[in-house]
Every structure is written in structure tokens, then in C-alpha cells.
Amino acid sequence: MIDLSTLRRIPLFRDFSDEQLSQVLATVAERRFPKHQFIVREGEPGDTFFVIAAGSVAVVRVAADGRETILSILKEGDFFGEMSMFDSSLRSASIKTLTDVEVGAVRRDDFLGLIDRNPQIGKLLVIELSERLRAANALIAATTSQDIRARLASLLLNLAEQFGESVDNGTRITLRLTNQEMANMIGTTRETVNRTLNRFWDDRLVDMRTAHVIVTEPEKLRALIP
């Protein structure tokens, strides 16, 4: 259930008073989506802004042949759907759930009114979008200039930073991605990811004895990245 405590955990509203949060809450419609379902699709008209209250989603581009490229992963506290709020454009990418997800949905008129009343949201949006652009540029550069080992090492380190929890032998990645999903993120095949992960395991860079990958030697993984 989305309530004031949920909104307080979302960076976009971090400086809001209780009164401001109550005004935001009045505009939010709670929605739930199961794992592996599209919330929005590329090319559709967009009139809703979303904040993630629980779970994780992938920002996806789908080719004509159905192949998916995962551009980024968003988690609790992140948002999506903001671009079409400003220019009424079609959705530039699809959003697909990686886990069961709970989102708060805000319609365009309510969203624009929220910004008018709280200009600091605009500043935070610009900062977040700038960070996403830098990350996207880094991903493009990596997938065009790095070999598969470096791409996968970079991905595992990023996932450990975003979704990691400390365990006895390293950092466990709490978000479970399939080998195909990882392949979709670094521009390769599921078989190549499987083979490279097994090599990392043989070299004791990761531990894959459980359903969650554990990064055991982050510095050695980092050394694989040019």
C-alpha cells in the first residue's frame, strides 16, 4: 500500500513536508503488476507518470523481430514516464517488470500541477535525467568497445552496487536476472553469458551455488574492464 512513509523513501519527494506529501498522495493511484509484464509499451501515447514503490523494472527496446534490448534497470524509488508528461510524445521505450511491482501512477495534469506547486521537483528531474543519459552513453560505449568478459564484469559490478547485500563471501545480488536478461543488457547471447559466468565461477570471481549470484572478487572483475 502506498502511504506517506512510502513517498518519503522516494528521492523525488525527499524534501517534502507532511502537508506536501499528503497533496502528492491525493493524486497517486496505486497499481500492481506481476513479474514479466509490460507496464507501458514503446510507441504508445503516454499520459501517466510512475514512481516505483516496490520491485524492479527494465527499460526495454523491442526490435521488429521481437528481440529485446534492456537499456537500464529501475528499482524502488525510481520513476519513469516523465518525458511524455512535458511534450505529449509517444513512449520512447517499453517498461517491463523484473519482479512483482507496485507503482504509484500520476496523471499528466496532476503531475504538471505538482511541479508548478513544487519547483524543486523539476530540479531533481533534471539531475536524474542527466545521470541516466551519462549511464546510457557509458553503456553504449561499453557494448561497442569492450569484449564480453569486460561487459559482463561491468554489469555484475553495477548490479552489486544497485542491488547488493553483504554476505560472508562477498556481495549477493538480490535481483535475480536470467542469463537471457543479462545478455539483453550487454548485447550478446544467452549461451555466451552462461559460458562467461561459468568461467568467472571457475576463476572464483563469483559464487553461483545459490539462485543469486555473489560477487566474491570485485577488484579482479574490475581489472577486466579497460
XYZ file of C-alpha atoms in Angstrom:
226
model
C 0.000 0.000 0.000
C 1.336 3.430 -0.931
C 1.224 5.835 2.001
C 3.219 8.794 3.330
C 6.079 6.567 4.504
C 6.324 5.089 1.005
C 6.550 8.545 -0.585
C 9.225 9.607 1.919
C 11.501 6.838 0.567
C 11.296 8.233 -2.973
C 14.145 10.714 -3.629
C 11.923 12.899 -5.808
C 9.912 13.827 -2.704
C 12.741 13.766 -0.167
C 12.405 17.412 0.912
C 8.610 17.492 1.089
C 6.707 18.338 4.247
C 3.927 16.099 5.513
C 1.397 18.511 4.041
C 3.072 18.407 0.619
C 3.313 14.621 0.740
C -0.396 14.441 1.538
C -1.109 16.555 -1.546
C 1.005 14.197 -3.656
C -0.684 11.150 -2.167
C -4.075 12.526 -3.167
C -3.008 12.393 -6.847
C -1.475 8.893 -6.766
C -3.296 5.812 -7.988
C -1.783 2.561 -6.751
C -1.202 -0.163 -9.323
C 0.328 -3.634 -9.073
C 1.899 -5.706 -11.842
C 3.181 -9.291 -11.784
C 6.649 -10.324 -12.913
C 7.445 -10.182 -16.653
C 4.548 -7.930 -17.630
C 4.734 -4.731 -19.673
C 3.564 -1.635 -17.816
C 3.941 0.660 -20.830
C 4.967 -0.088 -24.400
C 7.160 1.843 -26.775
C 5.152 3.899 -29.281
C 2.032 4.170 -27.135
C 0.678 7.588 -26.161
C 1.650 8.466 -22.620
C -0.360 10.472 -20.120
C 0.848 8.917 -16.864
C 3.963 9.341 -14.723
C 5.027 6.430 -12.496
C 7.070 6.102 -9.310
C 8.186 2.652 -8.183
C 7.068 1.869 -4.657
C 8.306 -1.738 -4.652
C 10.087 -4.062 -7.062
C 12.234 -3.552 -10.152
C 11.575 -2.934 -13.851
C 13.604 -2.959 -17.064
C 13.639 -0.165 -19.628
C 13.374 -2.106 -22.882
C 13.558 -1.513 -26.625
C 11.931 -4.259 -28.688
C 13.152 -4.871 -32.252
C 10.845 -5.773 -35.130
C 11.854 -9.429 -34.775
C 10.914 -9.412 -31.088
C 14.430 -9.281 -29.680
C 14.712 -7.168 -26.539
C 17.497 -4.810 -25.527
C 17.496 -3.796 -21.875
C 18.676 -0.197 -21.617
C 18.613 0.077 -17.833
C 17.038 -1.251 -14.658
C 14.957 0.881 -12.297
C 14.188 -0.008 -8.697
C 12.204 1.195 -5.699
C 12.330 4.978 -5.508
C 12.964 5.448 -9.237
C 10.465 6.876 -11.717
C 9.565 6.591 -15.389
C 7.163 8.061 -17.925
C 8.250 11.650 -17.314
C 9.163 12.604 -20.900
C 5.670 12.300 -22.320
C 4.392 14.500 -19.487
C 6.133 17.523 -20.993
C 5.699 17.148 -24.737
C 2.822 14.655 -25.176
C 5.185 12.424 -27.169
C 4.779 8.697 -27.623
C 6.561 6.402 -25.202
C 10.239 6.173 -26.218
C 10.747 2.742 -24.632
C 8.833 -0.084 -23.015
C 8.836 -0.809 -19.285
C 8.781 -4.481 -18.295
C 8.628 -5.826 -14.755
C 11.510 -7.968 -13.495
C 9.743 -8.748 -10.219
C 6.278 -8.218 -8.819
C 5.967 -4.432 -8.855
C 3.918 -1.786 -7.095
C 3.817 1.670 -8.643
C 2.160 4.966 -7.960
C 0.627 6.457 -11.106
C 0.035 10.191 -11.544
C -1.918 11.615 -14.497
C -0.374 14.395 -16.626
C -2.494 17.298 -15.346
C -1.863 16.309 -11.732
C 1.854 15.838 -12.440
C 2.260 19.264 -14.087
C 0.304 20.868 -11.262
C 2.595 19.146 -8.793
C 5.655 20.687 -10.475
C 4.017 24.133 -10.542
C 3.441 23.951 -6.804
C 6.809 22.358 -6.002
C 9.544 23.648 -8.362
C 12.215 21.556 -6.631
C 10.790 18.509 -8.411
C 11.888 19.998 -11.723
C 15.465 20.336 -10.469
C 15.548 16.755 -9.221
C 14.117 15.530 -12.534
C 16.876 17.284 -14.478
C 19.565 15.804 -12.212
C 18.152 12.282 -12.534
C 17.725 12.523 -16.306
C 21.300 13.779 -16.668
C 22.574 10.800 -14.674
C 20.538 8.436 -16.840
C 21.953 9.994 -20.005
C 25.512 9.552 -18.738
C 24.778 5.931 -17.833
C 23.239 5.291 -21.261
C 26.262 6.804 -23.008
C 28.588 4.662 -20.888
C 26.576 1.550 -21.759
C 26.732 2.333 -25.478
C 30.480 2.904 -25.275
C 30.995 -0.331 -23.355
C 28.961 -2.503 -25.714
C 30.798 -1.189 -28.773
C 34.373 -1.207 -27.432
C 34.647 -3.889 -24.743
C 34.852 -7.646 -25.054
C 32.206 -9.884 -23.494
C 34.187 -10.570 -20.308
C 34.547 -6.835 -19.663
C 30.872 -6.151 -20.425
C 29.672 -8.882 -18.086
C 32.128 -7.873 -15.362
C 30.876 -4.280 -15.587
C 27.258 -5.427 -15.440
C 27.842 -7.609 -12.371
C 29.628 -4.782 -10.565
C 26.792 -2.368 -11.369
C 24.179 -4.850 -10.189
C 26.132 -5.453 -6.993
C 26.205 -1.707 -6.373
C 22.487 -1.240 -7.049
C 21.090 -4.451 -5.594
C 23.871 -5.834 -3.413
C 23.765 -7.063 0.157
C 26.806 -8.126 2.158
C 27.274 -11.826 2.876
C 30.190 -13.773 4.317
C 31.946 -14.376 0.995
C 31.132 -11.156 -0.864
C 28.167 -9.186 -2.180
C 24.990 -11.023 -3.132
C 22.964 -9.538 -5.991
C 19.401 -9.647 -4.671
C 17.824 -9.008 -8.080
C 17.573 -12.284 -9.989
C 18.135 -11.846 -13.715
C 18.050 -14.678 -16.192
C 21.053 -15.232 -18.427
C 18.894 -14.030 -21.310
C 18.095 -10.792 -19.495
C 21.783 -10.209 -18.824
C 22.534 -10.948 -22.477
C 19.897 -8.385 -23.466
C 21.732 -5.800 -21.386
C 25.216 -6.304 -22.832
C 24.428 -7.137 -26.448
C 25.248 -10.828 -26.636
C 23.586 -14.262 -26.460
C 22.317 -16.270 -23.524
C 24.824 -19.015 -24.306
C 27.726 -16.558 -24.202
C 26.607 -15.172 -20.847
C 26.263 -18.696 -19.465
C 29.743 -19.653 -20.697
C 31.353 -16.470 -19.377
C 29.639 -16.727 -15.988
C 30.893 -20.288 -15.653
C 34.415 -19.055 -16.431
C 34.073 -16.404 -13.734
C 32.917 -19.107 -11.352
C 35.878 -21.337 -12.255
C 38.162 -18.377 -11.532
C 36.379 -17.800 -8.202
C 35.324 -14.278 -9.197
C 31.699 -15.115 -8.450
C 29.807 -17.755 -6.497
C 26.759 -19.270 -8.206
C 25.885 -22.079 -5.825
C 22.569 -20.406 -4.987
C 19.889 -18.718 -7.091
C 21.570 -15.350 -6.501
C 24.971 -14.512 -7.952
C 27.537 -13.490 -5.326
C 30.389 -11.229 -6.408
C 33.361 -12.567 -4.440
C 36.270 -10.735 -6.100
C 35.107 -7.279 -7.197
C 38.649 -5.952 -7.732
C 39.522 -8.816 -10.054
C 36.316 -8.217 -12.005
C 37.169 -4.521 -12.181
C 40.594 -5.410 -13.560
C 38.906 -6.996 -16.599
C 37.418 -3.638 -17.618
C 39.661 -1.438 -19.821
